[in-house]
Amino acid sequence: IRTLSIKINNYDKRGEIYKINYYAGIKPVKVDKVVIDFLKRSINLCKATGNYLDISIGTVLKLWGFATQHPNL
């Protein structure tokens, strides 16, 4: 569980999701199959809930500062 947690963590620099976001538009990132499966399931869950559980919300949360101790709008 700890290994999976690190792989899908978008705040931990060791995480594959972090690397995907960090290098977005810069270079491809090789990821483990378990991460691809996780992303596919997340996208399906997003669709199944009418986008209520949207995995792409992280960028907006960071922009507004909700991922920090000092949120702002």
PDB file of C-alpha atoms in Angstrom:
ATOM      1  CA  ILE A   1       0.000   0.000   0.000  1.00  0.00           C
ATOM      2  CA  ARG A   2       2.848   2.383   0.809  1.00  0.00           C
ATOM      3  CA  THR A   3       4.423   1.839  -2.632  1.00  0.00           C
ATOM      4  CA  LEU A   4       1.113   2.484  -4.382  1.00  0.00           C
ATOM      5  CA  SER A   5       0.516   5.539  -2.218  1.00  0.00           C
ATOM      6  CA  ILE A   6       3.842   7.017  -3.295  1.00  0.00           C
ATOM      7  CA  LYS A   7       3.218   6.229  -6.979  1.00  0.00           C
ATOM      8  CA  ILE A   8      -0.156   7.980  -7.086  1.00  0.00           C
ATOM      9  CA  ASN A   9       0.787  10.906  -4.831  1.00  0.00           C
ATOM     10  CA  ASN A  10       0.751  14.197  -6.704  1.00  0.00           C
ATOM     11  CA  TYR A  11       2.658  16.059  -3.946  1.00  0.00           C
ATOM     12  CA  ASP A  12       5.520  13.602  -3.364  1.00  0.00           C
ATOM     13  CA  LYS A  13       8.404  14.169  -5.800  1.00  0.00           C
ATOM     14  CA  ARG A  14       8.961  10.396  -5.897  1.00  0.00           C
ATOM     15  CA  GLY A  15       5.400   9.868  -7.146  1.00  0.00           C
ATOM     16  CA  GLU A  16       4.620   9.034 -10.733  1.00  0.00           C
ATOM     17  CA  ILE A  17       1.524  11.263 -10.716  1.00  0.00           C
ATOM     18  CA  TYR A  18       3.711  14.110  -9.450  1.00  0.00           C
ATOM     19  CA  LYS A  19       6.129  13.493 -12.327  1.00  0.00           C
ATOM     20  CA  ILE A  20       3.302  13.373 -14.886  1.00  0.00           C
ATOM     21  CA  ASN A  21       2.091  16.775 -13.689  1.00  0.00           C
ATOM     22  CA  TYR A  22       5.579  18.246 -13.327  1.00  0.00           C
ATOM     23  CA  TYR A  23       6.676  17.265 -16.834  1.00  0.00           C
ATOM     24  CA  ALA A  24       3.313  17.896 -18.524  1.00  0.00           C
ATOM     25  CA  GLY A  25       3.982  19.470 -21.908  1.00  0.00           C
ATOM     26  CA  ILE A  26       7.735  19.096 -21.433  1.00  0.00           C
ATOM     27  CA  LYS A  27       8.545  15.425 -21.857  1.00  0.00           C
ATOM     28  CA  PRO A  28       6.911  11.998 -21.622  1.00  0.00           C
ATOM     29  CA  VAL A  29       6.973  10.186 -18.300  1.00  0.00           C
ATOM     30  CA  LYS A  30       7.224   6.412 -18.067  1.00  0.00           C
ATOM     31  CA  VAL A  31       4.827   5.057 -15.445  1.00  0.00           C
ATOM     32  CA  ASP A  32       4.005   1.693 -13.937  1.00  0.00           C
ATOM     33  CA  LYS A  33       0.968  -0.217 -15.234  1.00  0.00           C
ATOM     34  CA  VAL A  34      -0.698   0.139 -11.848  1.00  0.00           C
ATOM     35  CA  VAL A  35      -0.647   3.942 -12.291  1.00  0.00           C
ATOM     36  CA  ILE A  36      -2.193   3.667 -15.750  1.00  0.00           C
ATOM     37  CA  ASP A  37      -4.915   1.401 -14.342  1.00  0.00           C
ATOM     38  CA  PHE A  38      -5.482   3.856 -11.485  1.00  0.00           C
ATOM     39  CA  LEU A  39      -5.878   6.748 -13.926  1.00  0.00           C
ATOM     40  CA  LYS A  40      -8.257   4.780 -16.138  1.00  0.00           C
ATOM     41  CA  ARG A  41     -10.419   3.870 -13.140  1.00  0.00           C
ATOM     42  CA  SER A  42     -10.353   7.473 -11.964  1.00  0.00           C
ATOM     43  CA  ILE A  43     -11.501   8.713 -15.374  1.00  0.00           C
ATOM     44  CA  ASN A  44     -14.285   6.126 -15.425  1.00  0.00           C
ATOM     45  CA  LEU A  45     -15.368   7.199 -11.927  1.00  0.00           C
ATOM     46  CA  CYS A  46     -15.378  10.808 -13.070  1.00  0.00           C
ATOM     47  CA  LYS A  47     -17.638   9.933 -15.995  1.00  0.00           C
ATOM     48  CA  ALA A  48     -19.891   7.717 -13.855  1.00  0.00           C
ATOM     49  CA  THR A  49     -20.476  10.546 -11.352  1.00  0.00           C
ATOM     50  CA  GLY A  50     -21.195  13.189 -13.981  1.00  0.00           C
ATOM     51  CA  ASN A  51     -17.814  14.811 -13.276  1.00  0.00           C
ATOM     52  CA  TYR A  52     -18.490  15.258  -9.547  1.00  0.00           C
ATOM     53  CA  LEU A  53     -15.316  13.314  -8.763  1.00  0.00           C
ATOM     54  CA  ASP A  54     -13.012  15.029 -11.253  1.00  0.00           C
ATOM     55  CA  ILE A  55      -9.336  14.043 -11.088  1.00  0.00           C
ATOM     56  CA  SER A  56      -8.327  17.181 -12.995  1.00  0.00           C
ATOM     57  CA  ILE A  57      -9.397  19.512 -10.159  1.00  0.00           C
ATOM     58  CA  GLY A  58      -5.897  19.513  -8.638  1.00  0.00           C
ATOM     59  CA  THR A  59      -4.648  22.307 -10.906  1.00  0.00           C
ATOM     60  CA  VAL A  60      -7.539  24.545  -9.896  1.00  0.00           C
ATOM     61  CA  LEU A  61      -6.993  23.777  -6.209  1.00  0.00           C
ATOM     62  CA  LYS A  62      -3.330  24.737  -6.542  1.00  0.00           C
ATOM     63  CA  LEU A  63      -4.196  27.901  -8.491  1.00  0.00           C
ATOM     64  CA  TRP A  64      -6.596  29.023  -5.765  1.00  0.00           C
ATOM     65  CA  GLY A  65      -4.158  27.997  -3.050  1.00  0.00           C
ATOM     66  CA  PHE A  66      -6.333  25.284  -1.511  1.00  0.00           C
ATOM     67  CA  ALA A  67      -3.373  22.907  -1.664  1.00  0.00           C
ATOM     68  CA  THR A  68      -1.478  25.281   0.650  1.00  0.00           C
ATOM     69  CA  GLN A  69      -2.066  26.641   4.122  1.00  0.00           C
ATOM     70  CA  HIS A  70      -3.055  30.031   2.643  1.00  0.00           C
ATOM     71  CA  PRO A  71      -6.003  29.606   0.244  1.00  0.00           C
ATOM     72  CA  ASN A  72      -7.130  32.615  -1.781  1.00  0.00           C
ATOM     73  CA  LEU A  73      -9.689  33.357  -4.433  1.00  0.00           C
TER      74      LEU A  73
END
